[in-house]
Coordinates of C-alpha atoms in Angstrom, one line a residue:
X1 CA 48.1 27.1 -53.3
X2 CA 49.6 28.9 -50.3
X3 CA 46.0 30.1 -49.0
X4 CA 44.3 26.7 -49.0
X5 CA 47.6 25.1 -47.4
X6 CA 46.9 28.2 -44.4
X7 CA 43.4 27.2 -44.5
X8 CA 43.4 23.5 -44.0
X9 CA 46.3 25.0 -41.1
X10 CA 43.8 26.9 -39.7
X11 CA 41.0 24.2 -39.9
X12 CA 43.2 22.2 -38.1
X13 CA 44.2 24.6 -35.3
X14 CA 41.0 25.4 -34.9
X15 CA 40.0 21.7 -33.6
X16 CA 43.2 21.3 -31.5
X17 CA 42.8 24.0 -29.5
X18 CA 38.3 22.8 -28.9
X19 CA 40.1 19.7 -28.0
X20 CA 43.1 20.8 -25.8
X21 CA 40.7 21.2 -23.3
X22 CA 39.4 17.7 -22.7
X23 CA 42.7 16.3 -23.8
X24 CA 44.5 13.2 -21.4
X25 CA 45.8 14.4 -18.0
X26 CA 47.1 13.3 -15.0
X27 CA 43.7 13.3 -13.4
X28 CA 41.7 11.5 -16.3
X29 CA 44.6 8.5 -16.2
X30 CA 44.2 8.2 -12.2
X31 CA 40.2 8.4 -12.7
X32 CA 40.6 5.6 -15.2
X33 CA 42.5 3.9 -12.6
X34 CA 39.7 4.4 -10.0
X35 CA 36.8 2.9 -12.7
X36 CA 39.1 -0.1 -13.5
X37 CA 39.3 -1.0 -9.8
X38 CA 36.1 -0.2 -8.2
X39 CA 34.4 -3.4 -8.5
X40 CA 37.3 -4.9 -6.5
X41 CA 38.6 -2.4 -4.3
X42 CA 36.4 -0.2 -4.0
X43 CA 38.3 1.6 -0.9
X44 CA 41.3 2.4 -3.4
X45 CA 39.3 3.5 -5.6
X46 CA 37.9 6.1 -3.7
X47 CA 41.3 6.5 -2.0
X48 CA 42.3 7.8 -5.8
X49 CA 39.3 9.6 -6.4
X50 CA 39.8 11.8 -3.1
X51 CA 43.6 12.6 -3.9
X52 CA 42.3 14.3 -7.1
X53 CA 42.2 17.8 -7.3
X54 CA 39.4 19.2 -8.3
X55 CA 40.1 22.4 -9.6
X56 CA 42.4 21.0 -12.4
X57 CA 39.1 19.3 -13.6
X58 CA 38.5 22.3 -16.3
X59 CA 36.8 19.5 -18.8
X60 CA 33.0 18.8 -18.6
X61 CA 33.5 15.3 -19.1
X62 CA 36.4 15.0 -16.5
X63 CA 33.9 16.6 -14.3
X64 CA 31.2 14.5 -15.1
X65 CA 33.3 11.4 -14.8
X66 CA 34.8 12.6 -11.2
X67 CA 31.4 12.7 -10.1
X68 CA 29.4 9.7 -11.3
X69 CA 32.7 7.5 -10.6
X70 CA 33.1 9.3 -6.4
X71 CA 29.4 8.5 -5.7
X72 CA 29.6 5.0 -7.1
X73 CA 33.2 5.1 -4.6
X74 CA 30.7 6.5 -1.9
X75 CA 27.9 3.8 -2.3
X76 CA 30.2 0.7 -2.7
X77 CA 31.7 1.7 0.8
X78 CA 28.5 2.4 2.2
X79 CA 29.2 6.3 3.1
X80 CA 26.4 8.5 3.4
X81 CA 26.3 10.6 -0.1
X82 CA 25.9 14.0 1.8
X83 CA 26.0 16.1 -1.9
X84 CA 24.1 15.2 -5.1
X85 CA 25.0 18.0 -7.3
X86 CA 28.3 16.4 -8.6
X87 CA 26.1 13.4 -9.6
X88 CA 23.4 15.6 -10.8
X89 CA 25.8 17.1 -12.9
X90 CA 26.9 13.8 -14.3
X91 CA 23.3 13.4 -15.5
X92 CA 23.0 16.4 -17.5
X93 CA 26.3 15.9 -19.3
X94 CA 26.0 12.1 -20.0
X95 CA 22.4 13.0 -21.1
X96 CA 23.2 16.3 -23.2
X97 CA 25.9 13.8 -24.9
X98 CA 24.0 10.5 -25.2
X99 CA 26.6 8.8 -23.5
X100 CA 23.7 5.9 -22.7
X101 CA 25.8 3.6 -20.5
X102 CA 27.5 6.4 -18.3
X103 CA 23.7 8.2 -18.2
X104 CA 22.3 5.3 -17.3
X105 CA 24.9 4.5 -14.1
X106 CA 24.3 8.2 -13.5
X107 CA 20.4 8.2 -12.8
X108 CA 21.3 4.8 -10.5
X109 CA 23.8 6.8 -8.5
X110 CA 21.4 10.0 -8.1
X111 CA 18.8 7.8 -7.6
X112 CA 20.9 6.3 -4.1
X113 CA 21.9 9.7 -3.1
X114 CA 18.0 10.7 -3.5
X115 CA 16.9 7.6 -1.2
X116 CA 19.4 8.5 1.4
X117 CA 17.9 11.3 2.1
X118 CA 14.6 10.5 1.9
X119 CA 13.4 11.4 -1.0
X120 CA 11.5 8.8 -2.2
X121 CA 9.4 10.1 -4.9
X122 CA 12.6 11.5 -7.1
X123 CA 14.3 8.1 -6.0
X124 CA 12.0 6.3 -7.8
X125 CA 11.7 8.0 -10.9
X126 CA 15.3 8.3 -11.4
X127 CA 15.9 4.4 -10.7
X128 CA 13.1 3.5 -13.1
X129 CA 14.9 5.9 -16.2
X130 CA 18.2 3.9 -15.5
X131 CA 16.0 0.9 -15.4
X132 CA 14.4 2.0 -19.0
X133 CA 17.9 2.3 -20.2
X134 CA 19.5 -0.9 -19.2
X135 CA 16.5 -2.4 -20.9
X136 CA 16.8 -1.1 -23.8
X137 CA 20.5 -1.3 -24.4
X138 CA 20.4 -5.1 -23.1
X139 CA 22.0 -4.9 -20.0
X140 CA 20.9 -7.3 -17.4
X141 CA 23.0 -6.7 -14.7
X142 CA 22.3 -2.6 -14.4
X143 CA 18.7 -3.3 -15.1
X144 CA 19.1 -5.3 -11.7
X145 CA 20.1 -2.8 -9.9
X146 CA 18.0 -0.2 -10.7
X147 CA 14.8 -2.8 -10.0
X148 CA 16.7 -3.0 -6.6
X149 CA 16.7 0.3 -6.0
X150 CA 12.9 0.3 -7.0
X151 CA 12.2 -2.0 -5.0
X152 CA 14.0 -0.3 -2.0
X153 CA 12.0 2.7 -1.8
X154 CA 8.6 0.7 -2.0
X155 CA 9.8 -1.0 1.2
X156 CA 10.6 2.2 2.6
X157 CA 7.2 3.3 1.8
X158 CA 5.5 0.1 2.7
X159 CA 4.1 -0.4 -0.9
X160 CA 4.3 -4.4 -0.6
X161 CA 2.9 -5.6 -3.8
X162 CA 4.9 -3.2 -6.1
X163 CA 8.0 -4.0 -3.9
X164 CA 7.4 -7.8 -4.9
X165 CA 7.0 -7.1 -8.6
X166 CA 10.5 -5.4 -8.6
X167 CA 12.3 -8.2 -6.5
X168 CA 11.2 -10.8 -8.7
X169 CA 12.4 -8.3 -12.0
X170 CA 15.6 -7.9 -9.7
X171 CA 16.1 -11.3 -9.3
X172 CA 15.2 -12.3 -12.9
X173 CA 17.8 -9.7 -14.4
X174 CA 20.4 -11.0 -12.0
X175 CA 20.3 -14.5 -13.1
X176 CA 20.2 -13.6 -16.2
X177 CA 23.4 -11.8 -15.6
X178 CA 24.7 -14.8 -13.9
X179 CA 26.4 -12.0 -11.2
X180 CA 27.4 -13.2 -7.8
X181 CA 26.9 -12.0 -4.8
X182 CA 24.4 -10.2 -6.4
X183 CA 22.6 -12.7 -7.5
X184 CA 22.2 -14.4 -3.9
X185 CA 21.0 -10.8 -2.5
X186 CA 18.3 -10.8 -5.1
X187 CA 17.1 -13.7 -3.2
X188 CA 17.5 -12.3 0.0
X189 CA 15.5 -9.1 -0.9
X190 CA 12.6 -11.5 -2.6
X191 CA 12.3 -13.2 0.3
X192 CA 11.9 -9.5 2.6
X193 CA 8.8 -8.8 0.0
X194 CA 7.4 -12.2 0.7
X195 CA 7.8 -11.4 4.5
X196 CA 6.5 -7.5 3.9
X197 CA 3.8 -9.2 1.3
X198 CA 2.3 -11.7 4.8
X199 CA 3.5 -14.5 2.8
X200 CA 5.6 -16.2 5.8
X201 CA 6.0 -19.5 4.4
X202 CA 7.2 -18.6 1.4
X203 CA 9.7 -16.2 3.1
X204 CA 10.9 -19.1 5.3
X205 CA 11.3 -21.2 2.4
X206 CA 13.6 -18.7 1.1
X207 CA 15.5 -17.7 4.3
X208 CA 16.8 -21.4 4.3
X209 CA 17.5 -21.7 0.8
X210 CA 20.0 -18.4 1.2
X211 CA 21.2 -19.3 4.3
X212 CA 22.1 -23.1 2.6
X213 CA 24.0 -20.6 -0.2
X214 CA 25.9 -18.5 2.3
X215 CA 27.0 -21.5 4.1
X216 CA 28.4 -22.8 1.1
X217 CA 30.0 -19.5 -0.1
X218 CA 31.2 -18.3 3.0
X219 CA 29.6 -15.2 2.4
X220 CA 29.6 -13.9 5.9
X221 CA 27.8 -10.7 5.4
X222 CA 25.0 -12.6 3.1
X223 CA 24.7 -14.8 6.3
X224 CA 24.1 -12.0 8.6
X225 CA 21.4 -10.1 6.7
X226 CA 20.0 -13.9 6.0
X227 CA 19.8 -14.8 9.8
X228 CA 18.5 -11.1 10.2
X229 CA 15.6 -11.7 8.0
X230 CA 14.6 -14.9 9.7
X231 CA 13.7 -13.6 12.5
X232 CA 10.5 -12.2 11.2
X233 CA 9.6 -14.6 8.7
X234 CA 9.5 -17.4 11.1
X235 CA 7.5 -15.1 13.8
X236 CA 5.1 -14.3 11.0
X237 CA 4.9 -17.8 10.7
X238 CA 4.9 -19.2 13.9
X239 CA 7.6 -20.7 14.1
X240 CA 9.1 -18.4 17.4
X241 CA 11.5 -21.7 18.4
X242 CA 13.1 -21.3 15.0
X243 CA 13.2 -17.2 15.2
X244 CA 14.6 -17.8 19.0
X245 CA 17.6 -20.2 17.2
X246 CA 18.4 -17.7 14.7
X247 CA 18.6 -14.5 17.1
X248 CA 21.0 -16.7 19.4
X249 CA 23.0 -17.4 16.0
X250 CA 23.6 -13.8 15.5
X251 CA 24.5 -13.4 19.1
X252 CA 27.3 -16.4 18.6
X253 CA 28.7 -15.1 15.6
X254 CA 28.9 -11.1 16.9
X255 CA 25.6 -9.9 14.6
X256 CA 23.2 -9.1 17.3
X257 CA 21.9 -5.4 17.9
X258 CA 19.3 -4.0 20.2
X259 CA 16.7 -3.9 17.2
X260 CA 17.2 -7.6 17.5
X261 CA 16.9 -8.1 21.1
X262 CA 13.3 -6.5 20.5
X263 CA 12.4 -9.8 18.4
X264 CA 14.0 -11.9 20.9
X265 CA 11.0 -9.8 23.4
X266 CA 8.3 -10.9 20.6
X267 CA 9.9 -14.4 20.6
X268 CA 9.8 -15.5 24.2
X269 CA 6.4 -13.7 24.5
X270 CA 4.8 -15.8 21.8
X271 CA 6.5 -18.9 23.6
X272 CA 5.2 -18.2 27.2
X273 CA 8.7 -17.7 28.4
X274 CA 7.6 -14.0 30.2
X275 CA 10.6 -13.5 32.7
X276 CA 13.2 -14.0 30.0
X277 CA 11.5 -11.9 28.3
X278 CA 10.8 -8.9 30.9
X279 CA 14.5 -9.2 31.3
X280 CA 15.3 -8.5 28.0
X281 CA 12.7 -5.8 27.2
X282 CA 13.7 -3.6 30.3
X283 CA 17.4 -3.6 28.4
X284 CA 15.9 -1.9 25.2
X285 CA 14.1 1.2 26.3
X286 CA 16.6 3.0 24.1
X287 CA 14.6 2.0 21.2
X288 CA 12.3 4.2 19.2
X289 CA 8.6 3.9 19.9
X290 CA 7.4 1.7 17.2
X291 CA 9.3 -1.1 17.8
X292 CA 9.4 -0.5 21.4
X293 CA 5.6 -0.6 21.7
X294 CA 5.8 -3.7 19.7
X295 CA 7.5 -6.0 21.5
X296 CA 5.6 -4.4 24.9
X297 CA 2.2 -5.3 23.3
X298 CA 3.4 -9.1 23.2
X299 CA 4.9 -8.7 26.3
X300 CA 2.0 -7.5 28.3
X301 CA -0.3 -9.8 26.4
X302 CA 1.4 -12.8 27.2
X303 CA 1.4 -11.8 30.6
X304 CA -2.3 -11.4 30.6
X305 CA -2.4 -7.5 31.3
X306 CA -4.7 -7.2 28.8
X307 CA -5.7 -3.9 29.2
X308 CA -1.7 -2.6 29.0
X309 CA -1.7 -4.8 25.8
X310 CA -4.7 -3.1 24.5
X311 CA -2.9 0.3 25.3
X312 CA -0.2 -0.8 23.5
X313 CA -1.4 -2.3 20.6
X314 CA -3.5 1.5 20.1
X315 CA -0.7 3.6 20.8
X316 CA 1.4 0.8 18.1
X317 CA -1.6 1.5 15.8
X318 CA -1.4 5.1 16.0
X319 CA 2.1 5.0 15.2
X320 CA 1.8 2.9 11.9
X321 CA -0.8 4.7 10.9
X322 CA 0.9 8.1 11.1
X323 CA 3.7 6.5 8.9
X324 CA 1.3 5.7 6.5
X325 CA -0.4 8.9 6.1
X326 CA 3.4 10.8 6.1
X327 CA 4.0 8.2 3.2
X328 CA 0.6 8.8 1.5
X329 CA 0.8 12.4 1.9
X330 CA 4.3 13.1 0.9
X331 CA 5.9 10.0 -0.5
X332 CA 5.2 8.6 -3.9
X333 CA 2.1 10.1 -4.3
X334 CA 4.0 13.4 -5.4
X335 CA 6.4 11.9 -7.7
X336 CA 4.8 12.8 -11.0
X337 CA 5.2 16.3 -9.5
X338 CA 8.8 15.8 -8.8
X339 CA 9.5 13.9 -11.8
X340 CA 8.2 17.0 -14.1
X341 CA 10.2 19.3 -11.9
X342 CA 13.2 17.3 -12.6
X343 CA 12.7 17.2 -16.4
X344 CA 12.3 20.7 -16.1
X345 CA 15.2 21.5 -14.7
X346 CA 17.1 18.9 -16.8
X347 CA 15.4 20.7 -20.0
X348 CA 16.9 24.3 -18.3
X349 CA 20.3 22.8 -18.5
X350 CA 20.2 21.3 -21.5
X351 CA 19.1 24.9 -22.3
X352 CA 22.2 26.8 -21.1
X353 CA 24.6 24.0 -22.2
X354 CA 23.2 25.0 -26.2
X355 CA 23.6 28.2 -25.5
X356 CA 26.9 28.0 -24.5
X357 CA 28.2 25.6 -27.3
X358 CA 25.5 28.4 -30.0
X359 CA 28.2 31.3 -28.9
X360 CA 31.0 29.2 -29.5
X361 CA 30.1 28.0 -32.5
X362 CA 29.0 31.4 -34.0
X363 CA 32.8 33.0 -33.1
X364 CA 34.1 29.8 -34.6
X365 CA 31.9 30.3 -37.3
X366 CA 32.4 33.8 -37.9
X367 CA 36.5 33.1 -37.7
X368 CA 36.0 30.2 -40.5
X369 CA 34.0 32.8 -42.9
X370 CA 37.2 35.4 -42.6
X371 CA 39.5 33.1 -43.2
X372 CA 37.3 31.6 -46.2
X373 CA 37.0 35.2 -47.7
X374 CA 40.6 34.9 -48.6
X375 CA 40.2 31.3 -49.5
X376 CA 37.3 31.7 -52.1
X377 CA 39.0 30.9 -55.2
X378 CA 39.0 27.6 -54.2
X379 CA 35.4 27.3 -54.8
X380 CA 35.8 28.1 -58.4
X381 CA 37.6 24.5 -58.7
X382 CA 34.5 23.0 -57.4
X383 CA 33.6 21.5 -60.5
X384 CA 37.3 19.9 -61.1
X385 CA 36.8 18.4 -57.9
X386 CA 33.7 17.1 -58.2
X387 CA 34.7 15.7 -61.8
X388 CA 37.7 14.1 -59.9
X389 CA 35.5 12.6 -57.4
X390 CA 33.4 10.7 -59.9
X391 CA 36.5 9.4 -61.1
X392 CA 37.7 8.3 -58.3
X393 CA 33.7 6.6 -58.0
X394 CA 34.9 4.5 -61.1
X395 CA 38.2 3.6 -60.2
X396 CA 36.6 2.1 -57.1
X397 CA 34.0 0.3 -58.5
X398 CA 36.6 -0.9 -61.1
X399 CA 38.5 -2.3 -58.0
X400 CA 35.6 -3.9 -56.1
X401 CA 35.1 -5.8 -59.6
X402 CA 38.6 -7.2 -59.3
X403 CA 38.2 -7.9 -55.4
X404 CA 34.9 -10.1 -56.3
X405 CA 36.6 -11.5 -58.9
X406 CA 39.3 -13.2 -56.7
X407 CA 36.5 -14.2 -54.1
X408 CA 35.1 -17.2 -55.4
X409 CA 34.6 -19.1 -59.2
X410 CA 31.0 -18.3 -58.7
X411 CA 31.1 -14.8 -57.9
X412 CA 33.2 -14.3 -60.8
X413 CA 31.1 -15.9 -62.9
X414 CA 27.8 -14.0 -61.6
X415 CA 29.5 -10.1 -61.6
X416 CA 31.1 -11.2 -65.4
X417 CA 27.0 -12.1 -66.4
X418 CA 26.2 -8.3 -64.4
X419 CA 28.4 -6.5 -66.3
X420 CA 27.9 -8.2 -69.6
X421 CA 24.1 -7.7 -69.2
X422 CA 23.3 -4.9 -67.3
X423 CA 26.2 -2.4 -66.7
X424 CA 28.2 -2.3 -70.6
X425 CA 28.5 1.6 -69.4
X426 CA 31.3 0.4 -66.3
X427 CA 33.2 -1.0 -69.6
X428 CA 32.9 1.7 -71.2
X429 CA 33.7 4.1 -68.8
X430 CA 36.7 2.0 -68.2
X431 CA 38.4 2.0 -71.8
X432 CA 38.0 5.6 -71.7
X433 CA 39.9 5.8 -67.8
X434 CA 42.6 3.9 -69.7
X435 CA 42.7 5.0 -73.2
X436 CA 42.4 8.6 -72.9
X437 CA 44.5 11.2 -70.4
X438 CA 43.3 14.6 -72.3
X439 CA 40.5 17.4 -71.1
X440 CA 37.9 15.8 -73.8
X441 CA 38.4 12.5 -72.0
X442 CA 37.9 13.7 -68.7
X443 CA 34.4 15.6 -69.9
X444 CA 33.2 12.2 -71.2
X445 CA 33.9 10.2 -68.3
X446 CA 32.0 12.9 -66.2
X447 CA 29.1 12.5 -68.8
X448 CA 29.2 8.7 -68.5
X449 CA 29.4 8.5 -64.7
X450 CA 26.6 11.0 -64.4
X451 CA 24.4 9.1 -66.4
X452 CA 25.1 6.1 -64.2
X453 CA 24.8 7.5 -60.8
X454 CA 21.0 9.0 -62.6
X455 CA 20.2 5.7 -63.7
X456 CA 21.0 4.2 -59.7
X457 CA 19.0 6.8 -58.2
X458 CA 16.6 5.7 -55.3
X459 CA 14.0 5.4 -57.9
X460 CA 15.4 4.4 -60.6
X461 CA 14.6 0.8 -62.4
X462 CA 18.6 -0.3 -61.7
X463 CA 17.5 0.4 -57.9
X464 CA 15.3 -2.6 -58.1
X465 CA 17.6 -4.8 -60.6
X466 CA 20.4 -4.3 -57.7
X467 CA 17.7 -5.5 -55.1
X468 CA 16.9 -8.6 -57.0
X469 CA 20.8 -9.2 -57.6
X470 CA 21.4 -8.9 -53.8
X471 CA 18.4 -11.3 -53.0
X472 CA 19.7 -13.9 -55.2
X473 CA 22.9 -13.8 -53.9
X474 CA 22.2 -13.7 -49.9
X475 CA 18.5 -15.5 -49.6
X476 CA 16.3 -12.8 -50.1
X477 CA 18.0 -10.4 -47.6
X478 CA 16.5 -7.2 -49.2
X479 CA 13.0 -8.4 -49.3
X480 CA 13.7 -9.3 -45.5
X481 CA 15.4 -6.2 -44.2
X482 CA 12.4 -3.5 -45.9
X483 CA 9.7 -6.4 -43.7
X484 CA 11.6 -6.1 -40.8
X485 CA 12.4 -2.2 -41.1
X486 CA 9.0 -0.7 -42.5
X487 CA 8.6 2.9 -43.0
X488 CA 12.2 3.7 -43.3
X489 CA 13.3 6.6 -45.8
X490 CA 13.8 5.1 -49.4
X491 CA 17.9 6.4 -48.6
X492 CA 18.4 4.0 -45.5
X493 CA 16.9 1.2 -48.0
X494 CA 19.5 2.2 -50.8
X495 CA 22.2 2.9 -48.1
X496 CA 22.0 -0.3 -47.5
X497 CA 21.9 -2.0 -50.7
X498 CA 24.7 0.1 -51.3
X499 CA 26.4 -0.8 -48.3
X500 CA 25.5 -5.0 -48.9
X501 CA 27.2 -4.6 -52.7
X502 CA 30.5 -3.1 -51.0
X503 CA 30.2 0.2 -52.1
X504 CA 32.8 2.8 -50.3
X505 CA 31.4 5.5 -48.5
X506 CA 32.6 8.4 -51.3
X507 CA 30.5 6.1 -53.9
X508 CA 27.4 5.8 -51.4
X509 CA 27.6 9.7 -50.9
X510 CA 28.0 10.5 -54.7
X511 CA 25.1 7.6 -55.3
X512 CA 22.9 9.3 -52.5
X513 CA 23.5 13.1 -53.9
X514 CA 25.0 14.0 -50.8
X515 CA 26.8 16.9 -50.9
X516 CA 29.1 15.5 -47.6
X517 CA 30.5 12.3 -46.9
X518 CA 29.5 12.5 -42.9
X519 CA 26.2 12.8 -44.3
X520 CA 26.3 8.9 -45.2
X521 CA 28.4 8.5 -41.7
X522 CA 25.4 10.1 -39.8
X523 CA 22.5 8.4 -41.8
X524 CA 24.3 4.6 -41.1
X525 CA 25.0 4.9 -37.5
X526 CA 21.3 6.2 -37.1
X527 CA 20.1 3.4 -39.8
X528 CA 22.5 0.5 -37.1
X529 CA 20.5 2.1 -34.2
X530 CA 17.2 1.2 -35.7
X531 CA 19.4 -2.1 -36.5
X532 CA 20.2 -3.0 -32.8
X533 CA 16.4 -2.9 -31.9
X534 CA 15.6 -6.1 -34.1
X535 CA 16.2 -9.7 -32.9
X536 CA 19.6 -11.0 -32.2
X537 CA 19.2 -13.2 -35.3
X538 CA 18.5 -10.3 -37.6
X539 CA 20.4 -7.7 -36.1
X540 CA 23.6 -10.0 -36.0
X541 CA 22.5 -10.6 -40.2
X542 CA 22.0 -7.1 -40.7
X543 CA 24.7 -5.2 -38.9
X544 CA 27.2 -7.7 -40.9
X545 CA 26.6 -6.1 -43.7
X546 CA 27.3 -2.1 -42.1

């Protein structure tokens, strides 16, 4: 008695001390702090975040919190994210854990800090995996963003049509979401793949409808990039008046920068008004070539210098068509590269983090067998417990009959007609749990409840009896869960049955022949994950019986 109570001691120690590690700390409460305000002040949060010190973060997950949770600080208050590898980080850990949300905020995060800097082709891949995941764990609004950020590095890398197909998904997630602002900017970034797409119309259609919704909101900054847009859409469509209106607008309200005084160039050339614009245009030399050279090409053609605009327009040619080829050359085109380098590397991880946890595990392991070598006389009352077990197994199912009894008249009235018909051997077994306290009693019960949990076996005949019972009872919800769920193991289908007829777990393990009780933990939270991947209407039905 004394060694098994410094065995289950030991157990015991043994899993406070794996978890004193990642236990509650002063830095875990303040991160938890920072992820409860970062929608909403997202400056505190980071204010938080950076008062942390790092080197008390001795937990993987604290560490792999600190740095999803300080990039997301980073992107809300639009800082440059200057290092990945506390993000990349995050990924591997949420990943190795199947922490699906977390993983899934993760790969957005990395996927920012990749576009940053550029790189496009990693960008990409990582925004569609977060994408992938919000899909499939029904979450609109993250599955907005990450079509966003898709979308973002096609307009970096002037792939128009796939940029559309993503701001339209971006936009249809976000309403479904029902988000704002988000869902206004989804508008706003449809309408730049309309204008990037030559559809000008439609991009001035949209421009005014967002501008009508910033007006209304008093969303200032959604105002801005609206009036910013404009500009284009309604050179694109010839509209330069209207482009001239909104430039001045963003002059009024304190907007305008020199990119936009090049527009404002483009704008009076297209309406004849040259000296304004040779005014303007000799402010703006500062400007980088491309956009330089484009609003000199209108200028010298509506001047009539036709060979100057001809010079132009080449040398504006030659420009675009060197940012193409970089694109082509080194942009997406490479991503399946990158993308396997990046599994790669994730798989290498994933490698050392098994090894790690393998060599922990063995010197646990190899401490439990010690301690078991003076606790092996327990084992010799494995059959006593096992004998106790089943009659614990009746005791329970003696109970759930008294529990359905009080449920309803009818209830009663059908489990009375069960046992009287089908299951005499319950009654039995019952008289003798009352009736009889000696050794020779105990034996028999063990007989009796063996021959019932044989006769309930996943083949057995009562199997199917059960399976008619339950359809009777709930509208033929066992003939509807094996349609739905086809070519599941013949355990998840008894697990359950089991589980619908209000068996405990012990009786589900004993029923099952499993030798551990996390053994029926670990096949139903596997057999709800099939579960969630169903309809609403018949995962709702289903997962009320779990």
């Amino acid at each position: 008695m004394i060694i098994r109570q410094f065995f289950w001691v030991f157990i015991a120690s043994v899993v406070l001390m794996a978890s004193f590690a990642c236990s509650d700390s002063v830095e875990r409460r303040r991160m938890g702090q920072a992820e409860g305000i970062m929608q909403e002040h997202p400056d505190s949060a980071l204010s938080l975040l950076e008062s942390l010190d790092r080197d008390m973060l001795t937990c993987d997950y604290d560490r792999a919190l600190y740095g999803l949770l300080y990039t997301q600080a980073l992107d809300k208050n639009y800082l440059q994210i200057e290092n990945d590898s506390i993000i990349s980080f995050a990924v591997d850990y949420f990943r190795a854990n199947g922490d699906e949300e977390r993983l899934m905020k993760s790969l957005y995060y990395h996927g920012i800090a990749k576009l940053g800097i550029g790189n496009y082709p990693v960008a990409v891949v990582l925004f569609m995996q977060a994408m992938d995941i919000a899909d499939r764990i029904g979450d609109k609004f993250w599955a907005g963003m990450s079509a966003r950020g898709v979308a973002d590095v096609y307009t970096e890398t002037y792939n128009s049509s796939e940029e559309l197909m993503y701001a339209e998904r971006e936009y249809e997630n976000f309403k479904a979401a029902g988000i704002q602002p988000h869902l206004n900017f989804a508008l706003l970034d449809l309408e730049r793949a309309y204008n990037n797409m030559g559809d000008y119309n439609k991009a001035c259609e949209m421009c005014e409808q967002v501008e009508e919704l910033a007006l209304s909101t008093g969303d200032t900054l959604l105002h801005e990039n609206c009036l910013r847009a404009s500009i284009t859409a309604y050179i694109g469509n010839n509209e330069s008046e209207k482009s001239v209106e909104k430039i001045r607008m963003l002059c009024d309200n304190g907007w305008s920068t020199l990119e936009d005084s090049t527009y404002m160039v483009v704008a009076y050339s297209l309406l004849g008004e040259t000296d304004s614009a040779t005014d303007l245009f000799n402010k703006i030399s500062c400007l980088d070539s491309l956009r330089y050279n484009f609003a000199a090409y209108h200028l010298t053609k509506a001047k009539g210098k036709e060979s100057e605009a001809l010079k132009n327009l080449e040398i504006l040619h030659e420009l675009s068509s060197r940012i193409v080829r970089i694109n082509m050359n080194s942009g997406l085109i490479s991503s399946v590269a990158d993308y396997y380098k990046l599994s790669n590397e994730s798989v290498r991880r994933e490698l050392e983090i098994s090894n790690r946890l393998f060599w922990c595990s063995l010197v646990i392991g190899g401490l439990v067998i010690v301690i078991l070598g003076f606790g092996i006389f327990i084992l010799i009352k494995r059959q006593q417990k096992a004998t106790e077990d089943k009659i614990l197994f009746a005791e329970q199912l003696q109970e759930m009959h008294d529990k359905n009894d009080r449920v309803s008249i009818e209830s009663n009235k059908k489990i009375k007609e069960l046992l009287a018909s089908r299951y005499g051997l319950l009654d039995d077994l019952c008289v003798i749990v009352r009736g009889n306290d000696v050794k020779s009693a105990k034996n028999k019960i063990v007989d009796t409840v063996s021959s019932l949990i044989n006769g309930l076996s996943i083949d057995g005949e009562k199997i199917r009896e059960l399976k008619q019972e339950v359809d009777t009872m709930h509208d033929g919800l066992m003939t509807d869960f094996e349609k739905d769920l086809p070519g599941l193991k013949d355990a998840d289908y008894c697990l359950f049955l089991f589980s619908v007829l209000g068996f405990s777990n012990t009786a589900i393990a004993l029923l099952l022949k499993e030798d551990k009780i996390n053994s029926v933990y670990d096949r139903k939270r596997r057999l709800k994950d099939r579960i969630r991947q169903l309809k609403d209407q018949e995962k709702e039905r289903y997962l009320s019986f779990l």
